Amino acid sequence: PRQDAPAGGRGGYFPTGIGWYRKTFRLPSGARAREVSLEFDGIYMNGDVWINGHHLGRRPYGYSSVAYDITAHLVPGVNVVAVRVDNSAQPNSRWYTGSGIYRHTWLTLVDRLHVAHWGTFVTTPRVDSAGADVVVRTKVENHGAATRQGVLRAVVLDGAGREVGRIETPFSLPTGQTTELEQRLLVATPQLWSVETPNLYALRTEVLDGQRAADAVTTPFGIRSIAFDKDRGFLLNGQRVKMNGVNLHHDAGAVGAAVPERVWERRLLALKAMGVNAIRTAHNPPAPEFLDLCDRLGFLVMAEAFDEWTFGKVPEGYHKYFAEWSERDVTDFVRRDRNHPSIVLWSAGNEIGEQDTPDGVPVLRRLLDIFHREDPT
């Protein structure tokens, strides 16, 4: 740390600036016939990504997850990924952000006929102790050279891995097209997800091309109902639950912004022991594994998107990117995380300057329309 660091005290007096990453890898045998994507759970901030010298794109917001299709730019033998991170414009936050690739990075290989990225959406519109309706919407993409006649198979597994529901839906999908299929399953005598008993199920989604399994995706989810009542407050599975909550930023104090999962688990267990049952992700999308832990440990989550809209709290903050990027950032935020049973509230912003200005309502309305479009529940 340096006293003259541009981020100042809010940034922990740590240096920021521009950083570069470079990684080489060899494709597995047979990978050339598949589709390959490169996904970053978080790069703080202004992450530019190249594969073999081809620029894939830039994402300004340091808390957004982003995936790039790199199939067309791969070569036999050694491939080179380069990432440029620019966190030099300071201060751009009211807290310590970290710098660089601080969350996990994934290389994913799929068949040309596959479930789209973040392409499953699981809801439980009717829930009681006797039975639950599970509604699944799945986007399937065909990037192959010909029309595919396939079957989408959805299998629900309980916490012990036992099959408790199955449905198969045929489809025909021309090349270059995407389709969204809706499937409805009934799960008898479900084990409900709650704060005290955070029971989880898994949706196993399989795309069959004839008899061949082209793709398979597993989506954890919980069977639960939520409601907000003007007289009774928040209802989970029809029962009133008082939210005893805290805010958690994305960092782990002295450990920094690249947080090992065991650190989160230890913190969440300590909070649970002192009576906390709700968490607000102050003030941005968290790491995916953080929400996985909230699902497993039984926390109610308010998932928050932004600390700024068009009004700046700090000179180089998100307000500089809001007009161009906010729809994409909210859309990806909700699509990535909407299957988590722990999430019971979406937050469009924190202590926003627009809340007492005449033009604040239309700014919020635009964001709410995106949230409700992507998650009608």
Coordinates of C-alpha atoms in Angstrom, one line a residue:
P1 CA 0.0 0.0 0.0
R2 CA 1.0 3.6 -0.7
Q3 CA -0.3 6.8 0.8
D4 CA -0.5 8.4 -2.6
A5 CA -2.3 5.5 -4.3
P6 CA -5.0 6.9 -6.6
A7 CA -7.8 4.8 -5.2
G8 CA -7.2 6.5 -1.8
G9 CA -8.4 5.1 1.5
R10 CA -11.6 3.6 0.2
G11 CA -9.3 1.5 -2.1
G12 CA -7.1 0.4 0.8
Y13 CA -4.3 2.6 -0.5
F14 CA -3.5 -0.2 -3.0
P15 CA -2.0 0.6 -6.4
T16 CA -4.3 0.1 -9.4
G17 CA -3.4 0.7 -13.1
I18 CA -3.3 -1.6 -16.1
G19 CA -2.4 -5.3 -16.0
W20 CA -2.0 -8.0 -18.6
Y21 CA -2.5 -11.8 -18.4
R22 CA -1.5 -14.4 -20.9
K23 CA -2.2 -18.1 -20.9
T24 CA -1.5 -20.9 -23.5
F25 CA -3.4 -24.1 -23.8
R26 CA -3.8 -27.0 -26.2
L27 CA -7.2 -28.2 -27.3
P28 CA -8.1 -31.8 -26.4
S29 CA -8.3 -34.2 -29.3
G30 CA -11.7 -34.0 -31.0
A31 CA -12.3 -30.5 -29.8
R32 CA -12.2 -29.0 -33.2
A33 CA -15.6 -30.5 -34.0
R34 CA -17.1 -28.8 -30.9
E35 CA -18.0 -25.3 -29.8
V36 CA -15.7 -23.7 -27.3
S37 CA -16.4 -20.8 -25.0
L38 CA -14.2 -18.8 -22.5
E39 CA -16.1 -17.5 -19.5
F40 CA -14.9 -15.1 -16.8
D41 CA -16.9 -14.9 -13.6
G42 CA -15.4 -11.4 -12.9
I43 CA -12.6 -9.1 -14.1
Y44 CA -12.2 -5.8 -12.3
M45 CA -12.5 -3.8 -14.5
N46 CA -12.6 -2.9 -18.2
G47 CA -11.5 -6.4 -19.2
D48 CA -10.4 -6.8 -22.9
V49 CA -10.0 -10.4 -24.0
W50 CA -8.1 -11.8 -27.1
I51 CA -7.7 -15.3 -28.4
N52 CA -4.8 -15.8 -30.8
G53 CA -4.7 -12.1 -31.4
H54 CA -8.4 -11.8 -32.2
H55 CA -10.2 -9.2 -29.9
L56 CA -13.3 -10.9 -28.4
G57 CA -14.7 -7.9 -26.6
R58 CA -14.6 -5.6 -23.6
R59 CA -16.7 -5.6 -20.5
P60 CA -16.4 -2.4 -18.3
Y61 CA -18.4 -3.6 -15.2
G62 CA -16.0 -5.5 -12.9
Y63 CA -18.8 -7.6 -11.3
S64 CA -20.4 -9.0 -14.5
S65 CA -19.8 -12.5 -15.7
V66 CA -19.1 -12.7 -19.4
A67 CA -18.7 -15.6 -21.9
Y68 CA -17.1 -15.4 -25.3
D69 CA -17.5 -17.9 -28.2
I70 CA -13.9 -18.6 -29.3
T71 CA -14.6 -21.5 -31.7
A72 CA -13.9 -19.7 -35.0
H73 CA -10.5 -18.4 -33.8
L74 CA -8.9 -21.6 -32.4
V75 CA -5.9 -23.2 -34.1
P76 CA -4.4 -26.7 -34.0
G77 CA -1.7 -26.9 -31.3
V78 CA -1.1 -24.0 -29.0
N79 CA -3.7 -21.3 -28.5
V80 CA -3.0 -18.1 -26.6
V81 CA -5.5 -16.1 -24.4
A82 CA -4.6 -12.5 -23.5
V83 CA -6.5 -10.3 -21.1
R84 CA -5.9 -6.6 -20.5
V85 CA -7.4 -5.1 -17.4
D86 CA -7.7 -1.3 -16.9
N87 CA -8.4 -0.2 -13.4
S88 CA -6.4 3.0 -13.7
A89 CA -9.2 5.6 -13.7
Q90 CA -9.7 6.3 -10.0
P91 CA -11.5 6.5 -7.7
N92 CA -14.2 4.3 -9.4
S93 CA -15.8 2.8 -6.2
R94 CA -16.6 3.7 -2.7
W95 CA -14.9 0.5 -1.4
Y96 CA -12.0 -1.8 -2.0
T97 CA -12.6 -3.6 -5.3
G98 CA -9.4 -5.5 -6.0
S99 CA -7.9 -5.5 -9.5
G100 CA -7.7 -8.0 -12.3
I101 CA -9.1 -11.5 -12.8
Y102 CA -10.3 -12.1 -9.2
R103 CA -12.9 -14.8 -9.9
H104 CA -12.9 -18.2 -11.6
T105 CA -12.3 -18.6 -15.4
W106 CA -13.8 -21.5 -17.4
L107 CA -13.1 -23.1 -20.8
T108 CA -16.2 -25.0 -21.9
L109 CA -16.6 -27.4 -24.8
V110 CA -20.1 -28.3 -26.1
D111 CA -21.6 -30.1 -29.0
R112 CA -22.9 -27.8 -31.9
L113 CA -26.4 -28.8 -30.6
H114 CA -26.5 -27.7 -27.0
V115 CA -28.3 -25.9 -24.2
A116 CA -27.6 -22.2 -24.5
H117 CA -25.4 -20.4 -22.0
W118 CA -27.5 -19.7 -18.9
G119 CA -30.2 -21.3 -20.9
T120 CA -32.2 -23.1 -18.2
F121 CA -34.9 -21.3 -16.1
V122 CA -36.6 -23.4 -13.4
T123 CA -39.6 -22.1 -11.5
T124 CA -42.0 -23.7 -9.0
P125 CA -45.3 -21.7 -9.4
R126 CA -47.4 -24.1 -7.3
V127 CA -46.0 -25.6 -4.1
D128 CA -47.5 -27.4 -1.1
S129 CA -46.5 -30.5 1.0
A130 CA -48.5 -32.8 -1.3
G131 CA -47.0 -31.8 -4.6
A132 CA -45.2 -29.1 -6.6
D133 CA -45.3 -28.0 -10.2
V134 CA -41.8 -27.5 -11.7
V135 CA -41.8 -25.4 -14.8
V136 CA -38.6 -25.5 -16.9
R137 CA -37.9 -23.2 -19.9
T138 CA -34.8 -24.3 -21.8
K139 CA -33.1 -22.6 -24.7
V140 CA -31.5 -25.0 -27.2
E141 CA -29.1 -23.8 -30.0
N142 CA -28.2 -25.5 -33.2
H143 CA -24.9 -24.2 -34.5
G144 CA -24.3 -27.3 -36.7
A145 CA -24.5 -27.5 -40.5
A146 CA -27.9 -29.1 -40.8
T147 CA -31.4 -29.2 -39.2
R148 CA -31.4 -31.4 -36.1
Q149 CA -34.4 -33.6 -35.0
G150 CA -33.9 -34.0 -31.3
V151 CA -35.4 -34.6 -27.9
L152 CA -35.1 -32.5 -24.8
R153 CA -35.1 -34.6 -21.7
A154 CA -35.6 -33.1 -18.2
V155 CA -35.0 -35.2 -15.2
V156 CA -35.5 -34.0 -11.6
L157 CA -33.3 -35.6 -8.9
D158 CA -33.8 -35.2 -5.2
G159 CA -31.0 -34.5 -2.7
A160 CA -30.0 -38.2 -2.6
G161 CA -29.8 -38.4 -6.4
R162 CA -33.1 -40.3 -6.8
E163 CA -35.2 -39.6 -9.9
V164 CA -38.5 -37.9 -8.9
G165 CA -39.7 -36.6 -12.2
R166 CA -39.0 -36.9 -16.0
I167 CA -40.3 -35.5 -19.2
E168 CA -39.2 -35.7 -22.9
T169 CA -40.1 -33.1 -25.5
P170 CA -39.2 -33.6 -29.3
F171 CA -38.0 -30.7 -31.3
S172 CA -36.8 -29.8 -34.8
L173 CA -34.3 -27.0 -35.0
P174 CA -32.8 -25.6 -38.3
T175 CA -29.2 -24.7 -38.5
G176 CA -28.3 -21.4 -36.8
Q177 CA -31.5 -21.2 -34.9
T178 CA -32.4 -21.1 -31.2
T179 CA -35.6 -22.4 -29.7
E180 CA -37.1 -22.2 -26.2
L181 CA -39.0 -25.2 -24.9
E182 CA -41.3 -25.2 -21.9
Q183 CA -41.7 -28.4 -19.9
R184 CA -43.9 -29.1 -16.8
L185 CA -43.2 -31.8 -14.2
L186 CA -45.0 -32.8 -11.0
V187 CA -42.9 -33.7 -8.0
A188 CA -45.0 -35.5 -5.4
T189 CA -44.5 -34.8 -1.6
P190 CA -41.6 -32.5 -2.2
Q191 CA -38.9 -31.6 0.4
L192 CA -39.3 -27.8 0.5
W193 CA -36.4 -25.4 0.6
S194 CA -36.5 -23.1 3.7
V195 CA -34.1 -21.3 6.0
E196 CA -34.2 -24.2 8.5
T197 CA -34.2 -27.0 5.9
P198 CA -32.5 -25.8 2.7
N199 CA -33.4 -28.9 0.7
L200 CA -32.1 -28.8 -2.9
Y201 CA -33.0 -30.7 -6.1
A202 CA -31.2 -31.0 -9.3
L203 CA -32.5 -30.6 -12.8
R204 CA -30.6 -32.8 -15.3
T205 CA -31.2 -31.4 -18.8
E206 CA -30.2 -33.6 -21.7
V207 CA -30.3 -32.8 -25.4
L208 CA -30.6 -36.0 -27.5
D209 CA -29.7 -36.0 -31.2
G210 CA -31.3 -39.3 -32.2
Q211 CA -29.9 -41.8 -29.7
R212 CA -26.8 -39.7 -29.1
A213 CA -26.6 -37.5 -26.0
A214 CA -25.3 -34.2 -27.5
D215 CA -25.3 -32.1 -24.3
A216 CA -26.1 -32.4 -20.6
V217 CA -26.5 -29.6 -18.0
T218 CA -27.2 -29.9 -14.3
T219 CA -29.1 -27.0 -12.6
P220 CA -29.5 -27.0 -8.8
F221 CA -32.8 -25.5 -7.6
G222 CA -35.1 -25.5 -4.7
I223 CA -38.8 -26.1 -4.4
R224 CA -40.3 -23.2 -2.5
S225 CA -42.9 -20.5 -2.7
I226 CA -42.4 -16.8 -1.8
A227 CA -44.8 -13.9 -1.4
F228 CA -44.8 -10.4 0.0
D229 CA -48.1 -9.6 1.8
K230 CA -49.0 -6.0 3.0
D231 CA -50.2 -7.3 6.3
R232 CA -48.1 -10.4 7.0
G233 CA -44.8 -9.4 5.5
F234 CA -42.6 -11.9 3.7
L235 CA -44.0 -15.4 3.3
L236 CA -41.8 -18.5 2.6
N237 CA -43.9 -21.6 1.8
G238 CA -46.9 -19.7 3.2
Q239 CA -45.2 -19.1 6.6
R240 CA -44.2 -15.6 7.8
V241 CA -40.4 -15.3 8.0
K242 CA -38.7 -12.3 9.6
M243 CA -35.6 -11.4 7.7
N244 CA -32.6 -10.8 10.1
G245 CA -30.1 -9.5 7.6
V246 CA -26.7 -8.1 7.0
N247 CA -24.9 -6.6 4.0
L248 CA -21.8 -8.4 2.6
H249 CA -19.4 -6.9 0.2
H250 CA -17.7 -9.1 -2.4
D251 CA -14.3 -9.1 -0.6
A252 CA -13.0 -11.0 2.5
G253 CA -11.2 -8.2 4.4
A254 CA -7.5 -8.8 4.6
V255 CA -7.8 -11.8 2.2
G256 CA -8.8 -9.5 -0.6
A257 CA -11.3 -9.8 -3.5
A258 CA -10.3 -13.2 -4.7
V259 CA -12.1 -15.1 -2.0
P260 CA -11.5 -18.9 -1.4
E261 CA -14.8 -20.7 -1.0
R262 CA -13.9 -22.0 2.4
V263 CA -13.6 -18.4 3.6
W264 CA -17.2 -17.7 2.5
E265 CA -18.4 -20.9 4.1
R266 CA -16.8 -20.0 7.4
R267 CA -18.2 -16.5 7.4
L268 CA -21.7 -17.7 6.5
L269 CA -21.7 -20.4 9.2
A270 CA -20.7 -17.8 11.8
L271 CA -23.5 -15.5 10.7
K272 CA -26.0 -18.3 10.8
A273 CA -24.9 -19.2 14.3
M274 CA -25.6 -15.6 15.5
G275 CA -29.1 -15.6 14.1
V276 CA -28.7 -14.1 10.6
N277 CA -30.9 -15.6 7.9
A278 CA -30.7 -12.9 5.2
I279 CA -27.9 -11.3 3.2
R280 CA -27.8 -8.3 0.8
T281 CA -25.0 -8.4 -1.7
A282 CA -23.7 -4.9 -1.3
H283 CA -23.7 -3.5 -3.9
N284 CA -23.2 -5.6 -6.9
P285 CA -23.5 -9.2 -8.3
P286 CA -21.5 -11.6 -6.2
A287 CA -19.4 -14.6 -7.1
P288 CA -21.5 -17.6 -8.3
E289 CA -20.2 -19.9 -5.6
F290 CA -21.3 -17.4 -2.9
L291 CA -24.9 -17.9 -4.0
D292 CA -24.4 -21.7 -4.2
L293 CA -23.4 -21.6 -0.5
C294 CA -26.5 -19.4 0.4
D295 CA -28.6 -22.1 -1.3
R296 CA -27.0 -24.9 0.6
L297 CA -26.9 -23.2 4.0
G298 CA -30.3 -21.6 3.9
F299 CA -30.0 -17.8 3.5
L300 CA -32.5 -15.4 2.0
V301 CA -30.7 -13.1 -0.5
M302 CA -31.3 -9.7 -1.8
A303 CA -29.1 -9.7 -4.9
E304 CA -28.0 -6.1 -5.8
A305 CA -27.0 -4.8 -9.2
F306 CA -25.4 -1.4 -8.9
D307 CA -24.2 1.4 -6.6
E308 CA -24.6 4.1 -9.3
W309 CA -26.9 4.8 -12.2
T310 CA -26.6 8.1 -14.0
F311 CA -25.5 10.1 -10.9
G312 CA -21.9 9.7 -9.9
K313 CA -20.9 9.1 -6.3
V314 CA -17.2 8.8 -7.3
P315 CA -15.6 10.6 -10.4
E316 CA -14.9 7.4 -12.4
G317 CA -17.8 5.2 -11.2
Y318 CA -20.3 3.1 -13.1
H319 CA -22.4 6.2 -14.1
K320 CA -19.9 6.6 -17.0
Y321 CA -21.1 3.2 -18.3
F322 CA -24.7 3.1 -17.2
A323 CA -26.3 4.3 -20.5
E324 CA -24.5 1.8 -22.7
W325 CA -24.2 -1.2 -20.4
S326 CA -26.9 -1.3 -17.8
E327 CA -29.4 -3.4 -19.8
R328 CA -26.8 -6.0 -20.7
D329 CA -25.4 -6.1 -17.1
V330 CA -28.9 -6.5 -15.5
T331 CA -29.9 -9.1 -18.2
D332 CA -26.8 -11.2 -17.6
F333 CA -27.1 -10.8 -13.8
V334 CA -30.6 -12.2 -13.7
R335 CA -30.1 -15.0 -16.2
R336 CA -27.0 -16.2 -14.4
D337 CA -28.6 -16.2 -10.9
R338 CA -32.4 -16.6 -11.3
N339 CA -32.4 -20.3 -10.5
H340 CA -31.0 -19.8 -6.9
P341 CA -33.7 -20.5 -4.4
S342 CA -31.9 -18.3 -1.9
I343 CA -32.7 -15.2 -4.0
V344 CA -36.0 -13.7 -2.9
L345 CA -35.4 -10.0 -3.9
W346 CA -33.6 -8.3 -6.7
S347 CA -32.2 -4.8 -6.0
A348 CA -31.8 -2.4 -8.9
G349 CA -29.5 -0.1 -7.0
N350 CA -28.2 1.2 -3.6
E351 CA -28.7 4.7 -2.2
I352 CA -29.2 6.0 -5.7
G353 CA -28.9 9.7 -6.3
E354 CA -31.9 9.7 -8.7
Q355 CA -34.4 8.7 -6.0
D356 CA -35.2 12.3 -5.2
T357 CA -35.1 13.7 -8.8
P358 CA -37.8 14.1 -11.3
D359 CA -36.1 11.8 -13.9
G360 CA -35.4 9.1 -11.4
V361 CA -38.7 7.2 -11.9
P362 CA -38.2 6.5 -15.7
V363 CA -34.6 5.3 -15.0
L364 CA -35.9 2.9 -12.4
R365 CA -38.9 1.8 -14.6
R366 CA -36.5 0.8 -17.4
L367 CA -34.5 -1.3 -15.0
L368 CA -37.6 -2.9 -13.4
D369 CA -38.9 -3.8 -16.9
I370 CA -35.7 -5.7 -17.5
F371 CA -35.8 -7.5 -14.2
H372 CA -39.4 -8.5 -14.7
R373 CA -38.8 -9.6 -18.3
E374 CA -36.0 -11.9 -17.3
D375 CA -37.6 -13.1 -14.1
P376 CA -41.4 -12.8 -14.1
T377 CA -41.6 -14.5 -10.7

